[in-house]
Amino acid sequence: MSNSEQGHTCVVGLAWGDEGKGKIVDLLCECYDFVVRFNGGANAGHTVCIGDESFALHLLPSGVLHPEKTSVVGPGVVIDPSAILEEIDGLAKRGVRVGENLRISDRAHVVMPYHKLEDQLSESSAQQGGQIGTTARGIGPCYADKMRRTSAVRICDLMNFDSLEPRLREIVCAKRVGLSAVYGQDVVLDVDVIIASLRADAARLKSFVTDTGVLLQEAVATGRRILFEGANGTLLDIDHGTYPYVTSSGTTANSVAPGAGVSARTVSHVVGVTKAYATRVGRGPFVSELNNEIGDHIRTQGNEFGTTTGRPRRCGWFDAVVNRYSASLGGVTEIALMHLDTLSGFDEVGMCVGYRLDGRDITTPPAHVDQLERVEPVFEMFPGWSEDVSRVGTIEELPENAKRYLRRVESAVGVPITIVSVGPERSQTIIGATCAMTEVNDAASS
Ligand code: GDP
Ligand code: IMO
Ligand code: MG
């Protein structure tokens, strides 16, 4: 995307998370005034590499590494006060000051200690009808309370702690009784400890808290530019993902409006971030998964271990079916294709270009998890390339087989690739690839 283009942009993941959104937000944010998180919580782990340093951001927008940008945590995010303060303190220790450049929504919901406890208990309990493989950050239980309303706590409640306290005592008591009954054990929740620590956190958070919806609406009205940073990935979307193996928020650009408090007309560009292969962490269907030495090799080459939990990521070939589904659902205007370097050295590189369910071809993922588990991938195989591409700066310099593979990704997903990433660092990026790709396409067809 050229710097001169106007409009606001959203960066989202097109798969099951960890596509490289942090790197792309960091790269694009020099053209924007605001960087805004609108969904999820500390389940996210966005890596930004600057020089020799690597930062893992969970609740803070990746723009926070650029103090001249305003970073906003919107009302659609669920905030664990101790986690966000820990992140701020961790950055301060590394010389990154977070002050007036961070704004936190007064309407965002608070992840409480009992949410994290419930997340852990539900994951470890055999009776609960199967685990999701969550990040155990309390995300699902917090969003559930948000919908339930009466037991929810928002940031604005923390800012009026004296009136919150009696209600909080009742909520904690009810949670203790409820969790003990459901999980058949004496759950310990010390209300005085919870209140003391939350009161201290609330006092520290106060200077960051504001009505971020008004802030962003004014920014739009006065021609400032906003970059929205999606967390998780499209296939983890609560409504459109591989349910129930999803997270509990809307993860596409369609959730920017409610999650950030701006109008539905705000976002004009959507950058879909996706890897040149596929990964998933946690449980759930994964049609193009490679449960073999090829999958293991991708994991090792790509260093595919969770940024938040350290869990090994499941690996497979690029799935064009789900990427096309995600791109169409989220109005994706361009693709950032990540980790092309990881595919160097394979004799053949595969791509899932179709799904077969019970002997029939299908073009989109079915709704029911049982059907999705039965889907068989239709793979197309491509000759690989042995060259190290991690220092390549233009599309033209890429090996022919890599270019052919990229062209197939573009045509299979139906969206132009404008960024190709060949390593974790900023410098390892081919920008404006779409023009080059078009030229390559033209040359190929002439
Ligand atoms: P996010 O959650 O979408 O921001 O992605 P994560 O940070 O969880 O995971 C992406 C990982 O891949 C991080 O360790 C990045 O530093 C790394 N990464 C990003 N782009 C590339 C790339 O093109 N090549 C390689 N080898 N690593 C990359
Ligand atoms: P980023 O933003 C990868 C997955 C979890 C689990 C499911 C539900 O770094 O891409 P949750 O804790 O949200 O209730 O877990 O969703 N998950 C992610 N996987 N990257 C993420 O975020 C994820 N956020 C949630 O592994 O399968
Ligand atoms: Mg991540």
Coordinates of C-alpha atoms and ligand atoms in Angstrom, one line a residue:
M1 CA 0.0 0.0 0.0
S2 CA 1.5 3.4 -0.9
N3 CA 2.0 6.0 1.8
S4 CA -0.1 8.5 -0.1
E5 CA -3.3 6.3 0.0
Q6 CA -5.8 7.6 2.4
G7 CA -8.0 5.6 4.7
H8 CA -7.7 3.4 7.7
T9 CA -6.2 -0.1 7.6
C10 CA -6.8 -3.2 9.5
V11 CA -4.2 -6.0 9.9
V12 CA -5.8 -9.5 10.5
G13 CA -4.6 -13.1 10.5
L14 CA -6.2 -15.3 7.9
A15 CA -5.6 -18.6 9.7
W16 CA -5.4 -19.9 13.3
G17 CA -3.2 -17.1 14.7
D18 CA 0.6 -16.5 14.8
E19 CA 0.7 -15.5 11.2
G20 CA 3.1 -12.7 11.8
K21 CA 0.7 -9.8 12.5
G22 CA 3.1 -8.2 14.9
K23 CA 5.8 -7.8 12.3
I24 CA 3.4 -6.4 9.8
V25 CA 1.9 -3.9 12.2
D26 CA 5.3 -2.7 13.2
L27 CA 6.3 -2.4 9.5
L28 CA 3.2 -0.5 8.5
C29 CA 2.7 1.7 11.5
E30 CA 5.1 4.5 10.4
C31 CA 2.3 5.6 8.0
Y32 CA -0.3 5.9 10.8
D33 CA -1.0 8.0 13.9
F34 CA -2.9 5.4 15.9
V35 CA -2.4 1.7 16.4
V36 CA -5.5 0.1 17.9
R37 CA -6.3 -3.4 19.4
F38 CA -10.0 -4.2 19.1
N39 CA -10.4 -7.8 20.1
G40 CA -9.0 -10.6 22.3
G41 CA -6.7 -10.2 25.2
A42 CA -3.5 -11.6 26.6
N43 CA -4.1 -14.8 24.6
A44 CA -2.4 -12.9 21.8
G45 CA 1.4 -12.9 21.4
H46 CA 2.7 -10.6 18.7
T47 CA 6.4 -10.7 18.0
V48 CA 8.2 -7.6 16.8
C49 CA 11.9 -7.8 16.0
I50 CA 13.8 -4.5 16.0
G51 CA 17.5 -4.8 15.4
D52 CA 18.9 -7.5 17.7
E53 CA 15.9 -7.2 20.0
S54 CA 12.7 -9.2 20.0
F55 CA 9.6 -8.0 21.8
A56 CA 6.5 -10.2 22.5
L57 CA 3.4 -8.1 23.0
H58 CA 0.2 -9.6 24.5
L59 CA -2.2 -6.8 25.4
L60 CA -0.4 -3.7 24.3
P61 CA -0.7 -2.8 20.6
S62 CA 2.5 -3.4 18.6
G63 CA 2.6 0.4 18.0
V64 CA 3.6 0.9 21.6
L65 CA 7.3 0.4 20.5
H66 CA 6.9 3.7 18.7
P67 CA 6.3 6.3 21.4
E68 CA 5.2 9.0 18.8
K69 CA 2.2 6.9 17.9
T70 CA -0.9 6.7 20.0
S71 CA -1.6 3.1 21.0
V72 CA -5.2 2.3 21.9
V73 CA -6.7 -0.7 23.7
G74 CA -10.3 -0.6 22.6
P75 CA -13.5 -1.7 24.3
G76 CA -13.6 -5.0 22.5
V77 CA -10.5 -6.2 24.3
V78 CA -10.6 -8.0 27.6
I79 CA -7.9 -6.7 29.9
D80 CA -6.1 -8.5 32.7
P81 CA -4.8 -5.5 34.8
S82 CA -1.9 -7.3 36.2
A83 CA -0.8 -8.6 32.8
I84 CA -1.0 -5.3 31.1
L85 CA 0.9 -3.6 33.9
E86 CA 3.6 -6.3 33.8
E87 CA 3.9 -5.7 30.1
I88 CA 4.3 -2.0 30.7
D89 CA 6.9 -2.6 33.4
G90 CA 8.8 -5.2 31.2
L91 CA 9.1 -2.6 28.4
A92 CA 10.2 0.1 30.8
K93 CA 13.1 -2.2 31.9
R94 CA 14.1 -2.5 28.3
G95 CA 14.1 1.3 27.8
V96 CA 10.6 1.6 26.1
R97 CA 8.6 4.1 28.0
V98 CA 4.8 3.8 28.0
G99 CA 3.0 6.9 29.1
E100 CA 0.6 9.3 27.4
N101 CA 1.1 7.3 24.2
L102 CA -1.1 4.5 25.6
R103 CA -4.9 5.0 25.9
I104 CA -7.1 2.3 27.4
S105 CA -10.9 2.1 26.9
D106 CA -13.1 2.8 30.0
R107 CA -15.6 0.3 28.4
A108 CA -13.2 -2.7 28.1
H109 CA -14.0 -5.7 30.3
V110 CA -11.6 -6.9 33.0
V111 CA -10.2 -10.4 33.2
M112 CA -10.4 -11.4 36.8
P113 CA -8.4 -14.0 38.7
Y114 CA -11.5 -16.3 38.8
H115 CA -11.7 -16.1 35.0
K116 CA -8.2 -17.5 34.7
L117 CA -8.9 -20.1 37.3
E118 CA -12.1 -21.2 35.5
D119 CA -10.2 -21.4 32.2
Q120 CA -7.6 -23.7 33.8
L121 CA -10.2 -25.8 35.6
S122 CA -12.3 -26.2 32.6
E123 CA -9.3 -27.2 30.5
S124 CA -8.0 -29.7 33.1
S125 CA -11.4 -31.2 33.9
A126 CA -12.2 -34.4 32.2
Q127 CA -16.0 -34.1 32.8
Q128 CA -16.3 -30.9 30.8
G129 CA -16.9 -32.6 27.4
G130 CA -13.5 -32.0 25.9
Q131 CA -11.0 -29.2 26.1
I132 CA -10.4 -26.4 23.6
G133 CA -6.6 -26.2 24.3
T134 CA -7.0 -22.5 25.4
T135 CA -4.1 -20.2 26.4
A136 CA -5.5 -20.3 30.0
R137 CA -5.6 -16.5 30.1
G138 CA -9.2 -16.3 31.2
I139 CA -10.5 -15.1 27.8
G140 CA -13.6 -17.3 27.4
P141 CA -14.9 -16.9 31.0
C142 CA -14.4 -13.1 30.8
Y143 CA -16.3 -12.7 27.5
A144 CA -19.0 -15.1 29.0
D145 CA -19.4 -12.7 31.9
K146 CA -19.5 -9.8 29.5
M147 CA -22.5 -11.3 27.8
R148 CA -24.1 -12.3 31.1
R149 CA -23.7 -8.6 32.2
T150 CA -24.6 -8.9 35.9
S151 CA -21.3 -10.5 36.9
A152 CA -19.1 -8.4 34.6
V153 CA -16.5 -5.8 35.6
R154 CA -15.3 -3.1 33.3
I155 CA -12.4 -0.8 33.4
C156 CA -14.8 2.1 34.3
D157 CA -15.9 0.1 37.4
L158 CA -12.2 -0.2 38.5
M159 CA -12.1 3.6 38.2
N160 CA -15.0 3.8 40.7
F161 CA -13.5 1.2 43.1
D162 CA -15.5 2.2 46.2
S163 CA -18.8 1.5 44.5
L164 CA -17.5 -1.6 42.8
E165 CA -16.2 -3.2 46.0
P166 CA -19.4 -4.5 47.6
R167 CA -20.6 -5.9 44.3
L168 CA -17.2 -7.5 43.7
R169 CA -17.4 -9.2 47.1
E170 CA -20.7 -10.8 46.1
I171 CA -19.4 -11.8 42.6
V172 CA -16.3 -13.4 44.1
C173 CA -18.4 -15.3 46.7
A174 CA -20.7 -16.6 44.0
K175 CA -17.8 -17.6 41.8
R176 CA -16.2 -19.5 44.6
V177 CA -19.4 -21.4 45.3
G178 CA -20.2 -22.0 41.6
L179 CA -16.7 -23.2 40.6
S180 CA -16.4 -25.4 43.7
A181 CA -19.7 -27.1 42.8
V182 CA -19.0 -27.5 39.1
Y183 CA -15.5 -28.8 39.4
G184 CA -16.0 -30.8 42.6
Q185 CA -13.2 -29.2 44.6
D186 CA -12.8 -26.5 47.2
V187 CA -11.9 -23.6 45.1
V188 CA -9.8 -20.9 46.9
L189 CA -10.6 -17.3 46.0
D190 CA -9.5 -14.9 48.7
V191 CA -11.7 -11.8 48.2
D192 CA -9.6 -9.5 50.3
V193 CA -6.4 -10.4 48.4
I194 CA -8.3 -10.0 45.1
I195 CA -9.6 -6.6 46.1
A196 CA -6.3 -5.3 47.5
S197 CA -4.4 -6.2 44.3
L198 CA -7.1 -4.9 42.0
R199 CA -7.4 -1.6 43.8
A200 CA -3.6 -1.1 43.5
D201 CA -3.7 -2.0 39.8
A202 CA -6.7 0.3 39.2
A203 CA -4.8 3.2 40.7
R204 CA -1.8 2.6 38.4
L205 CA -4.1 2.2 35.3
K206 CA -6.0 5.4 35.9
S207 CA -3.8 7.7 33.9
F208 CA -4.2 5.6 30.7
V209 CA -8.0 5.3 30.9
T210 CA -10.3 7.3 28.6
D211 CA -13.3 7.1 26.3
T212 CA -11.3 5.7 23.4
G213 CA -14.3 5.6 21.1
V214 CA -14.6 9.4 21.2
L215 CA -10.8 9.7 20.7
L216 CA -10.8 7.6 17.6
Q217 CA -14.0 9.1 16.1
E218 CA -12.3 12.5 16.5
A219 CA -9.1 11.1 14.9
V220 CA -11.2 9.9 11.9
A221 CA -12.9 13.3 11.7
T222 CA -9.7 15.2 11.7
G223 CA -7.9 13.1 9.1
R224 CA -5.5 11.2 11.4
R225 CA -4.7 7.7 10.2
I226 CA -5.5 4.6 12.1
L227 CA -4.0 1.1 11.9
F228 CA -6.2 -1.6 13.6
E229 CA -4.3 -4.6 14.9
G230 CA -6.3 -7.8 14.9
A231 CA -5.5 -10.5 17.4
N232 CA -5.8 -14.3 17.0
G233 CA -6.9 -15.3 13.5
T234 CA -10.0 -15.5 11.3
L235 CA -10.4 -19.3 11.8
L236 CA -10.5 -18.6 15.6
D237 CA -13.4 -16.1 15.1
I238 CA -16.2 -16.9 17.6
D239 CA -18.9 -16.8 14.8
H240 CA -17.0 -17.9 11.7
G241 CA -14.1 -20.0 12.9
T242 CA -13.7 -23.7 13.4
Y243 CA -16.2 -23.7 16.3
P244 CA -16.0 -24.7 19.1
Y245 CA -12.2 -24.7 18.7
V246 CA -12.1 -21.0 18.5
T247 CA -11.5 -18.0 20.8
S248 CA -14.3 -15.9 22.2
S249 CA -14.1 -12.7 20.2
G250 CA -14.6 -11.5 16.6
T251 CA -11.2 -11.7 15.0
T252 CA -11.8 -10.2 11.5
A253 CA -11.9 -6.6 10.3
N254 CA -15.7 -6.9 10.6
S255 CA -15.2 -6.6 14.4
V256 CA -13.3 -3.3 14.2
A257 CA -16.4 -1.2 14.5
P258 CA -17.8 -2.7 17.7
G259 CA -14.4 -3.5 19.1
A260 CA -12.8 -0.1 18.6
G261 CA -15.9 2.1 18.8
V262 CA -15.8 3.6 15.3
S263 CA -18.3 3.4 12.4
A264 CA -18.5 0.4 10.1
R265 CA -17.4 2.7 7.3
T266 CA -14.0 3.4 8.9
V267 CA -11.7 0.6 7.5
S268 CA -10.9 0.9 3.8
H269 CA -7.9 -1.5 3.5
V270 CA -7.6 -4.9 5.1
V271 CA -4.2 -6.6 5.1
G272 CA -4.6 -10.4 5.5
V273 CA -1.5 -11.9 7.1
T274 CA -0.8 -15.5 6.4
K275 CA 2.1 -17.9 6.3
A276 CA 3.4 -19.7 3.2
Y277 CA 2.3 -22.9 5.1
A278 CA -0.2 -23.4 7.9
T279 CA 0.1 -23.7 11.7
R280 CA -2.4 -24.2 14.5
V281 CA -1.8 -24.3 18.3
G282 CA -4.4 -25.9 20.6
R283 CA -7.0 -28.5 19.5
G284 CA -9.4 -28.5 16.6
P285 CA -9.6 -29.6 13.0
F286 CA -6.7 -28.8 10.7
V287 CA -7.3 -30.3 7.2
S288 CA -3.9 -29.7 5.7
E289 CA -2.0 -30.8 8.8
L290 CA 1.2 -32.9 8.3
N291 CA 1.5 -35.4 11.2
N292 CA 4.8 -36.6 9.8
E293 CA 8.5 -35.6 9.4
I294 CA 7.6 -32.9 6.9
G295 CA 5.4 -31.2 9.6
D296 CA 8.2 -31.6 12.1
H297 CA 10.7 -30.1 9.7
I298 CA 8.5 -27.1 9.1
R299 CA 8.2 -26.6 12.9
T300 CA 12.0 -26.7 13.3
Q301 CA 12.8 -24.5 10.3
G302 CA 10.1 -22.0 11.2
N303 CA 10.7 -22.1 15.0
E304 CA 7.0 -22.8 15.4
F305 CA 6.5 -22.6 19.2
G306 CA 3.8 -20.5 20.8
T307 CA 4.7 -16.8 21.7
T308 CA 2.3 -16.9 24.6
T309 CA 2.4 -20.4 25.9
G310 CA 5.5 -21.9 24.3
R311 CA 3.5 -24.9 23.0
P312 CA 4.7 -26.6 19.8
R313 CA 2.6 -25.5 16.9
R314 CA 0.9 -28.1 14.6
C315 CA 2.2 -27.6 11.1
G316 CA 0.8 -28.3 7.6
W317 CA 0.8 -27.1 4.0
F318 CA -0.8 -23.8 3.0
D319 CA -4.6 -24.2 2.9
A320 CA -6.0 -22.1 0.0
V321 CA -9.6 -23.1 0.9
V322 CA -9.5 -21.5 4.4
N323 CA -7.4 -18.5 3.2
R324 CA -9.9 -17.8 0.5
Y325 CA -12.8 -18.2 3.0
S326 CA -11.1 -15.8 5.4
A327 CA -10.2 -13.2 2.7
S328 CA -13.8 -13.2 1.5
L329 CA -15.3 -13.0 4.9
G330 CA -13.1 -10.2 6.1
G331 CA -13.0 -8.1 3.0
V332 CA -9.2 -8.6 2.6
T333 CA -7.7 -6.2 0.0
E334 CA -4.1 -7.5 0.1
I335 CA -2.0 -10.3 1.5
A336 CA 1.2 -10.3 3.5
L337 CA 2.7 -13.7 2.9
M338 CA 5.0 -14.6 5.7
H339 CA 7.8 -17.2 6.3
L340 CA 8.6 -17.8 2.7
D341 CA 12.2 -18.5 3.9
T342 CA 11.0 -21.4 6.0
L343 CA 10.0 -23.4 2.9
S344 CA 13.5 -23.3 1.4
G345 CA 15.1 -26.8 1.1
F346 CA 12.0 -28.9 0.5
D347 CA 12.1 -31.1 -2.6
E348 CA 8.4 -30.4 -3.0
V349 CA 6.1 -27.8 -1.5
G350 CA 2.4 -28.6 -1.2
M351 CA -0.8 -26.6 -1.2
C352 CA -4.3 -27.7 -0.2
V353 CA -6.4 -26.4 -3.1
G354 CA -9.6 -28.2 -2.4
Y355 CA -11.7 -30.1 0.2
R356 CA -13.5 -33.4 -0.3
L357 CA -16.2 -34.4 2.1
D358 CA -17.8 -37.8 1.9
G359 CA -16.7 -38.1 -1.7
R360 CA -17.9 -34.7 -2.8
D361 CA -15.9 -31.5 -3.6
I362 CA -16.7 -28.6 -1.3
T363 CA -15.4 -25.1 -1.6
T364 CA -15.7 -23.7 2.0
P365 CA -15.2 -25.2 5.4
P366 CA -18.4 -26.9 6.7
A367 CA -19.9 -25.6 9.9
H368 CA -19.9 -28.8 11.9
V369 CA -16.7 -29.9 13.5
D370 CA -17.4 -33.5 12.8
Q371 CA -17.7 -32.9 9.1
L372 CA -14.6 -30.7 9.1
E373 CA -12.7 -33.5 10.8
R374 CA -13.8 -35.8 8.0
V375 CA -12.7 -33.5 5.2
E376 CA -9.9 -34.8 3.0
P377 CA -7.4 -32.3 1.6
V378 CA -6.8 -32.1 -2.2
F379 CA -3.1 -31.2 -2.5
E380 CA -1.3 -29.7 -5.4
M381 CA 2.5 -30.2 -5.3
F382 CA 5.1 -27.8 -6.5
P383 CA 8.8 -28.2 -7.1
G384 CA 10.7 -26.7 -4.2
W385 CA 13.7 -24.5 -4.1
S386 CA 17.0 -25.0 -2.2
E387 CA 18.2 -21.4 -2.2
D388 CA 18.2 -19.4 1.1
V389 CA 15.8 -16.5 0.4
S390 CA 16.2 -14.8 3.7
R391 CA 18.2 -11.9 2.3
V392 CA 16.3 -11.5 -1.0
G393 CA 14.9 -7.9 -1.4
T394 CA 12.8 -8.1 -4.6
I395 CA 10.5 -10.6 -6.2
E396 CA 12.7 -10.8 -9.3
E397 CA 15.5 -12.2 -7.2
L398 CA 13.5 -15.1 -5.9
P399 CA 14.0 -18.6 -7.3
E400 CA 11.7 -19.4 -10.2
N401 CA 10.0 -22.1 -8.2
A402 CA 9.3 -19.8 -5.3
K403 CA 7.8 -17.2 -7.7
R404 CA 5.6 -19.9 -9.3
Y405 CA 4.4 -20.9 -5.8
L406 CA 3.6 -17.3 -4.9
R407 CA 1.6 -16.9 -8.1
R408 CA -0.4 -20.0 -7.2
V409 CA -1.1 -18.6 -3.7
E410 CA -2.4 -15.3 -5.3
S411 CA -4.6 -17.0 -7.8
A412 CA -5.9 -19.6 -5.3
V413 CA -6.8 -17.0 -2.7
G414 CA -7.9 -14.4 -5.2
V415 CA -6.2 -11.5 -3.5
P416 CA -2.9 -9.8 -4.5
I417 CA 0.2 -10.3 -2.4
T418 CA 1.7 -6.9 -1.5
I419 CA 4.2 -8.0 1.1
V420 CA 6.4 -11.2 1.1
S421 CA 8.3 -11.8 4.4
V422 CA 11.5 -13.8 4.3
G423 CA 12.6 -13.6 8.0
P424 CA 11.5 -12.1 11.3
E425 CA 13.3 -8.8 11.0
R426 CA 12.0 -5.7 9.3
S427 CA 14.7 -5.7 6.7
Q428 CA 13.7 -9.2 5.6
T429 CA 10.7 -8.0 3.8
I430 CA 9.8 -7.6 0.1
I431 CA 7.4 -4.7 0.0
G432 CA 5.1 -3.7 -2.9
A433 CA 5.3 -7.2 -4.2
T434 CA 1.9 -6.9 -5.9
C435 CA 3.3 -4.8 -8.8
A436 CA 6.2 -7.2 -9.2
M437 CA 3.8 -10.1 -9.0
T438 CA 1.6 -8.6 -11.7
E439 CA 4.6 -8.1 -13.9
V440 CA 5.6 -11.7 -13.3
N441 CA 2.0 -12.8 -14.1
D442 CA 2.0 -10.7 -17.3
A443 CA 5.4 -12.1 -18.3
A444 CA 4.2 -15.6 -17.6
S445 CA 1.0 -15.2 -19.7
S446 CA 2.6 -13.4 -22.6
Ligands
GDP1 P1 1.5 -13.0 15.5 O1 0.8 -13.5 16.7 O2 0.6 -13.1 14.3 O3 2.0 -11.6 15.6 O4 2.7 -14.0 15.2 P2 3.7 -14.5 16.3 O5 4.6 -13.4 16.7 O6 3.0 -15.2 17.4 O7 4.5 -15.6 15.5 C1 5.2 -15.3 14.3 C2 6.7 -15.7 14.5 O8 7.3 -15.8 13.3 C3 7.5 -14.8 15.4 O9 8.4 -15.5 16.1 C4 8.1 -13.9 14.3 O10 9.3 -13.3 14.7 C5 8.4 -14.9 13.2 N1 8.3 -14.4 11.9 C6 7.5 -13.4 11.3 N2 7.7 -13.3 10.0 C7 8.7 -14.3 9.7 C8 9.2 -14.7 8.5 O11 9.0 -14.2 7.4 N3 10.2 -15.7 8.5 C9 10.6 -16.3 9.7 N4 11.5 -17.2 9.7 N5 10.0 -15.9 10.9 C10 9.1 -14.9 10.9
IMO2 P1 -2.1 -14.3 18.2 O1 -2.8 -13.0 18.3 C1 -2.6 -18.7 18.2 C2 -6.1 -20.3 20.3 C3 -5.7 -21.1 21.5 C4 -6.9 -22.1 21.5 C5 -8.0 -21.2 21.1 C6 -8.8 -20.7 22.3 O2 -0.8 -14.4 18.8 O3 -2.2 -14.8 16.8 P2 -8.3 -18.8 24.1 O4 -7.2 -18.7 25.1 O5 -8.4 -17.6 23.2 O6 -9.6 -19.1 24.7 O7 -7.9 -20.1 23.2 O8 -7.5 -20.1 20.4 N1 -5.5 -18.9 20.2 C7 -4.4 -18.6 19.5 N2 -3.6 -19.3 18.8 N3 -2.4 -17.3 18.3 C8 -3.2 -16.6 19.0 O9 -3.1 -15.2 19.1 C9 -4.3 -17.2 19.7 N4 -5.3 -16.8 20.5 C10 -6.0 -17.8 20.8 O10 -4.5 -21.8 21.2 O11 -6.7 -23.1 20.5
MG3 MG 1.1 -14.9 18.2

